[in-house]
Short mmCIF file of C-alpha atoms (C1' of nucleotides) in Angstrom, two decimals:
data_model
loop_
_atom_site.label_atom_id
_atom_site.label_comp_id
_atom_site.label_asym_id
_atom_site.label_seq_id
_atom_site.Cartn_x
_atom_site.Cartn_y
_atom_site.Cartn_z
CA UNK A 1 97.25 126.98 86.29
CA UNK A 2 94.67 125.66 83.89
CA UNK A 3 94.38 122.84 81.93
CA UNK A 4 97.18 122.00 79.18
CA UNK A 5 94.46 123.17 76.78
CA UNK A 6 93.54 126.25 78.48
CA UNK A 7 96.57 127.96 78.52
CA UNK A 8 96.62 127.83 74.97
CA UNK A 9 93.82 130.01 74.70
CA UNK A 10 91.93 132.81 76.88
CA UNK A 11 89.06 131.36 78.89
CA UNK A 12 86.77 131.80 81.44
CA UNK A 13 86.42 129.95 84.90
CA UNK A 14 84.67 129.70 87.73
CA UNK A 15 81.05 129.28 88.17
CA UNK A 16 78.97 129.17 85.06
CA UNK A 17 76.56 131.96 84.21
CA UNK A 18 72.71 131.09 83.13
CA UNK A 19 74.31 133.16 79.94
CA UNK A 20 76.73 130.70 79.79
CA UNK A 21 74.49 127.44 80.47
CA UNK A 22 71.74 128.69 77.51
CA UNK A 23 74.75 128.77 74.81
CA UNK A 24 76.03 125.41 75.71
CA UNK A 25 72.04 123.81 76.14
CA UNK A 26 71.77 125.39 72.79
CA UNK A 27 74.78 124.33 71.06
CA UNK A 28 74.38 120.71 72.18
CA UNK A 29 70.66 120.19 71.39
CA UNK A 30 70.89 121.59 68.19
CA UNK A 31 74.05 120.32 67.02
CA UNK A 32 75.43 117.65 69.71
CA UNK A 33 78.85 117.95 71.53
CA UNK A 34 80.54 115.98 68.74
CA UNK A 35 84.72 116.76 69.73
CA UNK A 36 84.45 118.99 72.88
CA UNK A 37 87.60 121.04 72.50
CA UNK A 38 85.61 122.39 68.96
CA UNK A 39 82.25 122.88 71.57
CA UNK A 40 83.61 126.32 73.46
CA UNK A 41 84.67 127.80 70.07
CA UNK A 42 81.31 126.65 67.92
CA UNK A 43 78.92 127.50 71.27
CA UNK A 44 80.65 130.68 71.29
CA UNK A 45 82.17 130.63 75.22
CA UNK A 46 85.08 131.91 76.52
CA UNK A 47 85.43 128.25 78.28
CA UNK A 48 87.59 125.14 77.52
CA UNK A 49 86.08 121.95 76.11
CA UNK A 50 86.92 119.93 79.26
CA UNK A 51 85.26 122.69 81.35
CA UNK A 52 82.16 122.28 78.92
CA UNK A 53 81.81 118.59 78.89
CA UNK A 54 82.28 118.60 82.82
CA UNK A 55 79.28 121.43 82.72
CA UNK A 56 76.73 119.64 80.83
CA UNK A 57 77.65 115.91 82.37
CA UNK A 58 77.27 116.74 85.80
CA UNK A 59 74.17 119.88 85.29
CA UNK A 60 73.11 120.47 82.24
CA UNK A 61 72.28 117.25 80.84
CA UNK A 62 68.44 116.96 80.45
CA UNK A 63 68.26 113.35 81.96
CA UNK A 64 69.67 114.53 85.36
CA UNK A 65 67.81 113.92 88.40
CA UNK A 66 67.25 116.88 90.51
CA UNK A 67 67.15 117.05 93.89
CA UNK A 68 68.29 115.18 97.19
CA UNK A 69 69.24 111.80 97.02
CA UNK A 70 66.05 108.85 98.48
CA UNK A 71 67.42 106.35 100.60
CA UNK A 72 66.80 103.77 98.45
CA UNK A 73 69.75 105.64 96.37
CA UNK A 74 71.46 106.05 99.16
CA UNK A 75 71.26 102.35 100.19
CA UNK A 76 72.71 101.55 96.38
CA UNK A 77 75.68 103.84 97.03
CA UNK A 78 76.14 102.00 100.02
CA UNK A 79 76.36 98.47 99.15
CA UNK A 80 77.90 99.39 95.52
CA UNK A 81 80.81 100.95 97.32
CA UNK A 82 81.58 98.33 99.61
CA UNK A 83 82.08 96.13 96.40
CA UNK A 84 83.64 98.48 94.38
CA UNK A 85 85.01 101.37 96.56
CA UNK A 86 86.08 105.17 95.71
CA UNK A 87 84.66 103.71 91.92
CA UNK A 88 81.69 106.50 91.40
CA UNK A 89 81.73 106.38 88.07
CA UNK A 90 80.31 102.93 88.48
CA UNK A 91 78.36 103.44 90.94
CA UNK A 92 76.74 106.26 89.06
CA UNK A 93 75.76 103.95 86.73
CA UNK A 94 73.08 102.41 89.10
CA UNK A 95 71.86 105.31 89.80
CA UNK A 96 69.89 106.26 86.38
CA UNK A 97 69.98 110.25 86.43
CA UNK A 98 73.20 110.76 89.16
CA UNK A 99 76.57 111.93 88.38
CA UNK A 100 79.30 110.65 89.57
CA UNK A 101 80.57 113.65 90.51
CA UNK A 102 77.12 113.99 92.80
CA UNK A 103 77.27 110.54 94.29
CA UNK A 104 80.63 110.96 95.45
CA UNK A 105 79.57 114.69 96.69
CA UNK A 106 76.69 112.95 98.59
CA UNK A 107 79.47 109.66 99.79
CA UNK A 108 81.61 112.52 101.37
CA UNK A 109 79.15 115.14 102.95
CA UNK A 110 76.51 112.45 104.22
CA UNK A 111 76.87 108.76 104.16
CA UNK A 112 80.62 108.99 105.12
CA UNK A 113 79.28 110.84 108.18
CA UNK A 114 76.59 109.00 108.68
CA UNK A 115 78.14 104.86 108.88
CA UNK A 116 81.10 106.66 111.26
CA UNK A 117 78.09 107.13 113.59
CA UNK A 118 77.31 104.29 113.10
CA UNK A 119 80.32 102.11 113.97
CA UNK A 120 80.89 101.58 110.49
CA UNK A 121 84.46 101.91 108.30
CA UNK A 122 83.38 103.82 105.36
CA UNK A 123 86.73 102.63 103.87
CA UNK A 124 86.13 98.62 104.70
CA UNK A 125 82.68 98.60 105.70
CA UNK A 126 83.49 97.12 108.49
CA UNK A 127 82.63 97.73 112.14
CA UNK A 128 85.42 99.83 113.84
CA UNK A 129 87.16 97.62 115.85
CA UNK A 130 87.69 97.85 119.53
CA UNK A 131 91.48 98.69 118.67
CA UNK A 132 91.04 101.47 116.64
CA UNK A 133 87.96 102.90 117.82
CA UNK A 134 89.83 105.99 119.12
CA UNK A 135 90.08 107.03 115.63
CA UNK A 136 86.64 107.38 114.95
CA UNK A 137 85.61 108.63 118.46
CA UNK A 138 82.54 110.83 118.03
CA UNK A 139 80.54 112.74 120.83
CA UNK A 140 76.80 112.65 121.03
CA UNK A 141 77.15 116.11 119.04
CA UNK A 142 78.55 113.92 116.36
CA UNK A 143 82.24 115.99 116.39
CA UNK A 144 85.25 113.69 115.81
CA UNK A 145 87.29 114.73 118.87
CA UNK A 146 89.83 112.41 118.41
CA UNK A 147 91.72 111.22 114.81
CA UNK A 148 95.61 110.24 115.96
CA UNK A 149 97.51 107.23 115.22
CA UNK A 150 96.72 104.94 113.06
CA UNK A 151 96.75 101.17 114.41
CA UNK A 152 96.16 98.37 112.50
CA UNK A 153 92.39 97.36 111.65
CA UNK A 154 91.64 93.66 113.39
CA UNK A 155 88.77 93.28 111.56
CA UNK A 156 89.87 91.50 107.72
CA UNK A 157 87.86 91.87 104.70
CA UNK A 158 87.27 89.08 102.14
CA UNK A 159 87.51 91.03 99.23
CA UNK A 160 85.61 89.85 95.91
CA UNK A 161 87.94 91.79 93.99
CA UNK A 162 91.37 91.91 93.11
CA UNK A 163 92.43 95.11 92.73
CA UNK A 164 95.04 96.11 94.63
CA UNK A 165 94.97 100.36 95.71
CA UNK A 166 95.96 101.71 98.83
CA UNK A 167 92.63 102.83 100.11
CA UNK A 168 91.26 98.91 99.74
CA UNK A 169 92.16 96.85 102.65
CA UNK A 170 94.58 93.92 102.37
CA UNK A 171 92.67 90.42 101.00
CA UNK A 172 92.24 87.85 103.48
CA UNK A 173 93.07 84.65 101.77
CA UNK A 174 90.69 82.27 103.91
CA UNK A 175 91.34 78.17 104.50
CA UNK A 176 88.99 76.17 103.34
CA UNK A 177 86.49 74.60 105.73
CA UNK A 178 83.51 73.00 105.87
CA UNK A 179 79.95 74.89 106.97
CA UNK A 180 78.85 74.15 110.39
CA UNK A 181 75.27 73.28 110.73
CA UNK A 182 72.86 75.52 112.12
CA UNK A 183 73.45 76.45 115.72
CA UNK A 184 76.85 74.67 115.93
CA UNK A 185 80.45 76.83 116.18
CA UNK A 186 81.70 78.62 113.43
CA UNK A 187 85.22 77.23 112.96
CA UNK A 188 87.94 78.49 115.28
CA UNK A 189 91.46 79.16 113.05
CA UNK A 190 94.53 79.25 115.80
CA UNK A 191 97.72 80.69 114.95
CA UNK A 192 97.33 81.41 111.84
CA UNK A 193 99.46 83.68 109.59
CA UNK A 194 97.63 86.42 107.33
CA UNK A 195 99.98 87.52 105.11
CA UNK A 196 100.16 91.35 104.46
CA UNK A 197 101.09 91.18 101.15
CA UNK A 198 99.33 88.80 100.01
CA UNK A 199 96.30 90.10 97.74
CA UNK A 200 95.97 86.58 96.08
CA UNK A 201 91.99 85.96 96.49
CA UNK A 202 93.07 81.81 95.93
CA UNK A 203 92.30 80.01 99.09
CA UNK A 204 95.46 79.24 100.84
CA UNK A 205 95.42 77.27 104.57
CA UNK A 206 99.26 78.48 104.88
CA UNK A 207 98.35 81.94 105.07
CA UNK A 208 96.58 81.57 108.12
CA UNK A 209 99.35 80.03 110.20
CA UNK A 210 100.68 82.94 112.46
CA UNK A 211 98.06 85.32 113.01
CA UNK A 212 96.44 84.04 116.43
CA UNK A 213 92.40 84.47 115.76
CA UNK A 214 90.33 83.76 118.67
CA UNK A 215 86.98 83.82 117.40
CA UNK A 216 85.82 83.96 113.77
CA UNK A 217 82.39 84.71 112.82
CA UNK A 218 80.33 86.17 110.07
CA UNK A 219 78.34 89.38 110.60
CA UNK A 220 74.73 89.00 108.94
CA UNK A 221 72.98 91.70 107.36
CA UNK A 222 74.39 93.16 103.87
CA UNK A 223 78.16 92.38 104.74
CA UNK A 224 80.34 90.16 102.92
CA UNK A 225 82.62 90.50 106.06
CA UNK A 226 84.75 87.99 108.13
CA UNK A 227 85.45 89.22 111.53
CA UNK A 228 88.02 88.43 113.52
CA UNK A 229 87.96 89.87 117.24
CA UNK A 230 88.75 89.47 120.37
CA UNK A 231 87.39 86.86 123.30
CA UNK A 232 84.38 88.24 124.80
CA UNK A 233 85.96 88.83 128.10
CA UNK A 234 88.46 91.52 126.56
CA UNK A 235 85.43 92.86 124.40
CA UNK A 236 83.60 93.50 127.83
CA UNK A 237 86.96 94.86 129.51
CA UNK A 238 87.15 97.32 126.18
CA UNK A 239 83.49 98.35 126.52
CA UNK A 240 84.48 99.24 130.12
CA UNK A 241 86.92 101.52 128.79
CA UNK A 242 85.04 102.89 126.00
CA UNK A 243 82.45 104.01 128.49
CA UNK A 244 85.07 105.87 130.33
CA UNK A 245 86.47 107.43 127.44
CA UNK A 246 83.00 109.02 125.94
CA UNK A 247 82.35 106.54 123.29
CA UNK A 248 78.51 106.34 122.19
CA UNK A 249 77.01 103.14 123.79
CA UNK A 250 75.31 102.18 120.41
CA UNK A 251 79.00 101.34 119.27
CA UNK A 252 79.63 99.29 121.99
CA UNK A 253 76.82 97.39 121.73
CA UNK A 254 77.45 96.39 118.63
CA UNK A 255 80.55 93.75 119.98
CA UNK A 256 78.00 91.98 122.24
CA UNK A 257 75.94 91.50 118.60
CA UNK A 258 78.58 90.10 116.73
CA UNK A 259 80.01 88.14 119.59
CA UNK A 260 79.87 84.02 118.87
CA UNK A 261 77.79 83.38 121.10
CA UNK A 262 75.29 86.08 119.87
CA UNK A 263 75.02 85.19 116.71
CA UNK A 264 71.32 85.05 115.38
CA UNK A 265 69.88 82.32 113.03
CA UNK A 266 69.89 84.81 110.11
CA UNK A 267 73.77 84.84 110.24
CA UNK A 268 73.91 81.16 110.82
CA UNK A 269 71.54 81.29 107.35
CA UNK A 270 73.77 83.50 106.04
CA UNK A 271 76.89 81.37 106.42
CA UNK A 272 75.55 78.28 105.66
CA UNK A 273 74.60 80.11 101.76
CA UNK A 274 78.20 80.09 101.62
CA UNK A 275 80.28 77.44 100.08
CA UNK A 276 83.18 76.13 101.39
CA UNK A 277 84.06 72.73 100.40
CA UNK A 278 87.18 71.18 102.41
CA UNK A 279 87.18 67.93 100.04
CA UNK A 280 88.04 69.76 96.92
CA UNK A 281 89.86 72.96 99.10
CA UNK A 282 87.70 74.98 96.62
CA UNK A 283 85.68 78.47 97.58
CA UNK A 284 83.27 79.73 95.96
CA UNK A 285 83.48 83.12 95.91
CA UNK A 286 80.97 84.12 93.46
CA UNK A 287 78.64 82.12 95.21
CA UNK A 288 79.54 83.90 98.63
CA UNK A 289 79.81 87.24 97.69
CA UNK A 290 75.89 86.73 96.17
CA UNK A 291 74.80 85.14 99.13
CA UNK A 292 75.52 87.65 101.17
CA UNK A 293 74.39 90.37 99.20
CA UNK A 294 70.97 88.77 98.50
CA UNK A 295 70.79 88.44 102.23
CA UNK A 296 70.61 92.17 101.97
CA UNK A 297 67.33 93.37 103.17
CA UNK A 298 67.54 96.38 100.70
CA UNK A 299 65.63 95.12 97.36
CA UNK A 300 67.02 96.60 94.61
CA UNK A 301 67.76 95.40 91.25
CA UNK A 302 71.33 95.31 89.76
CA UNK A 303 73.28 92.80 87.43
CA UNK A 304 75.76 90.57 89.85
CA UNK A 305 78.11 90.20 86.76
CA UNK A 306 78.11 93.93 85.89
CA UNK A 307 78.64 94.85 89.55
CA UNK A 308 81.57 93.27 89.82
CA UNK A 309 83.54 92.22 87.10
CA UNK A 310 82.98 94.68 84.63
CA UNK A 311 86.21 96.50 85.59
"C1'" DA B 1 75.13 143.35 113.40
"C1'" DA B 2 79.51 141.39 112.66
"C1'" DT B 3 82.37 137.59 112.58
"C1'" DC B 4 83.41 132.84 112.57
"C1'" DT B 5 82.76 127.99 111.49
"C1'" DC B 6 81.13 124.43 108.93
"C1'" DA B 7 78.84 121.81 105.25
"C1'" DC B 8 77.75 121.48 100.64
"C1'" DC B 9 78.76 121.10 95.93
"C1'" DA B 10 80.38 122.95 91.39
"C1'" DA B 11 84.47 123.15 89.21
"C1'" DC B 12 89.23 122.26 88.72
"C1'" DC B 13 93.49 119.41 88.41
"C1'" DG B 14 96.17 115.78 87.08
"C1'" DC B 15 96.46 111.06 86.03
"C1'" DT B 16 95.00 107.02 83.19
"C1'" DT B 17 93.11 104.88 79.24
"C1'" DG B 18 92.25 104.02 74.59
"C1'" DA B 19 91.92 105.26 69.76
"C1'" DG B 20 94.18 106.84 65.74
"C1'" DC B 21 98.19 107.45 63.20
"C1'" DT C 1 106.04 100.25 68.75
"C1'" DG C 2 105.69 104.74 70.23
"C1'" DC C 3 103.59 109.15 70.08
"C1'" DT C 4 99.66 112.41 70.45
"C1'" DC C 5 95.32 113.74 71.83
"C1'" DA C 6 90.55 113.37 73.52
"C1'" DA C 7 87.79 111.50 76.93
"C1'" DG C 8 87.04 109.63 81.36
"C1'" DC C 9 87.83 109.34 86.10
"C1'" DG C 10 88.84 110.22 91.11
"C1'" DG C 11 90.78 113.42 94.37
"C1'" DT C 12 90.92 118.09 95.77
"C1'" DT C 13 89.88 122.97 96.03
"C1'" DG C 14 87.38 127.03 96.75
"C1'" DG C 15 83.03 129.79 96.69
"C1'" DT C 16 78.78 130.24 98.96
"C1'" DG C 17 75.22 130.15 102.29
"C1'" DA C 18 73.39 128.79 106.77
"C1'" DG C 19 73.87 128.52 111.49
"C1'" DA C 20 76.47 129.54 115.70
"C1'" DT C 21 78.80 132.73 118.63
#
DNA sequence: AATCTCACCAACCGCTTGAGC
DNA sequence: TGCTCAAGCGGTTGGTGAGAT
């Protein structure tokens, strides 16, 4: 089955020939695409427009970048698509030179790969959790030997965006509360109710009331994350386990690292840039969304406003 | 040497969006 | 307002080559 406008007409798929390629380079330098359904025709290929357009966007455009992605690029991708997702076209867009047909070729085959290793949701972002590690159980060979049911992630996301898809996770809607100073407790929210269906980013204290949160704490580094996990004792008890059932040691370590009582003066810094303000119950969520990406200790240059709002 | 498995990536498919009428 | 069509986008497929068995 081809495209509604293929099947009007005879034309050629699969791979493109250098035959092929010169006609279209040709046709487009010398007379621009203009209205690619007339391109195939005017070129002279046996080829729909769409099939054309796709061909020189994604290879034959002179302005592509050749070659394997740096990890400077790679480092974009990465904290683009925890903002924005599965959105490669915009990602792309940092990228001068990348497709977004490439950078979500390079999402799936490496850096997917690659934060599951690491501990890392590609999806969220977020670290696995000690719940649903099984699912992303990896040997030392790197092999997933184990994908099976799917339990519910207790790690929540404070999302900076509103849209509402099935492959974002639900929005948190966080109380609001004051920062502690430096080397004091993050605040501890008991019983509190996190409403599934809520994807309201408006700070609401009621939504909080149910869910039973032991410890709360903010992960440093790039993250814009919230964490929500279990007490340390039953983090230690689940290492236990996790060494039993094969699960690489570098994930493991990463609960004593986020634990409260671990948490390092750069996270402290890090959620203190935040700005919660109890008087007013007002969050800034501009504000904390930048401060934890400037945290970032990737320097790279891209417009805050254009990141994330220009959707 | 033959076969199998896996990763990569170009291309396809179908849906959404927006412009023009 | 509703229809059509082109363009854009994200998910998926399938061909190919490299490495393993």
């Amino acid at each position: 089955m081809g495209h509604r406008c293929c099947t009007k007409q005879r034309v050629r798929r699969g791979l493109w020939s250098p035959e092929e390629d010169e006609k279209l380079i040709k046709h487009i330098t010398t007379h621009g695409h203009g209205s690619w359904t007339c391109v195939p025709k005017l070129a002279g290929l046996q080829r729909c427009g769409k099939s054309c357009r796709l061909r020189w966007i994604n290879y034959l455009r002179p302005d592509l970048k050749k070659g394997s992605f740096s990890e400077e690029e790679e480092q974009i991708i990465i904290d683009v698509h925890r903002i924005l997702g599965n959105r490669w076209a915009v990602i792309a867009k940092h990228l001068p030179g990348r497709t977004d047909n490439e950078v979500k070729n390079f999402w799936n085959s490496s850096i997917k790969k690659k934060l599951i290793s690491q501990g890392i949701d590609p999806k969220t972002h977020n670290l696995i959790s000690s719940h649903n590690r099984d699912n992303y159980s990896y040997c030392n060979n790197n092999k997933k030997v184990q994908s099976k049911s799917q339990e519910p992630f207790s790690i929540i996301t404070v999302n900076p965006h509103k849209r509402n898809t099935s492959s974002h996770p639900p929005i948190l809607t966080l109380p609001p509360v004051s920062p502690p100073p430096p080397h004091t407790q993050p605040p501890i929210f008991n019983k509190t109710n996190y409403d599934q269906n809520s994807h309201d980013s408006s700070m609401n204290p009621s939504v909080l009331d149910n869910l039973l949160v032991d410890e709360i704490c903010f992960l440093g580094g790039t993250t814009n994350t919230v964490l929500v996990e279990p007490p340390f004792e039953e983090a230690e008890q689940l290492q236990n386990q996790n060494k039993e059932t094969n699960i690489c040691d570098e994930v493991v370590e990463v609960d004593k690292m986020i634990n409260i009582d671990h948490v390092k003066d750069g996270d402290q810094n890090m959620y203190n840039n935040a700005t919660f303000d109890i008087s007013t119950s007002s969050f800034d969520l501009d504000k904390f969304i930048e401060s934890t990406l400037m945290s970032s200790t990737c320097d790279f240059n891209f417009n805050m406003e254009d990141l994330l709002w220009n959707f």
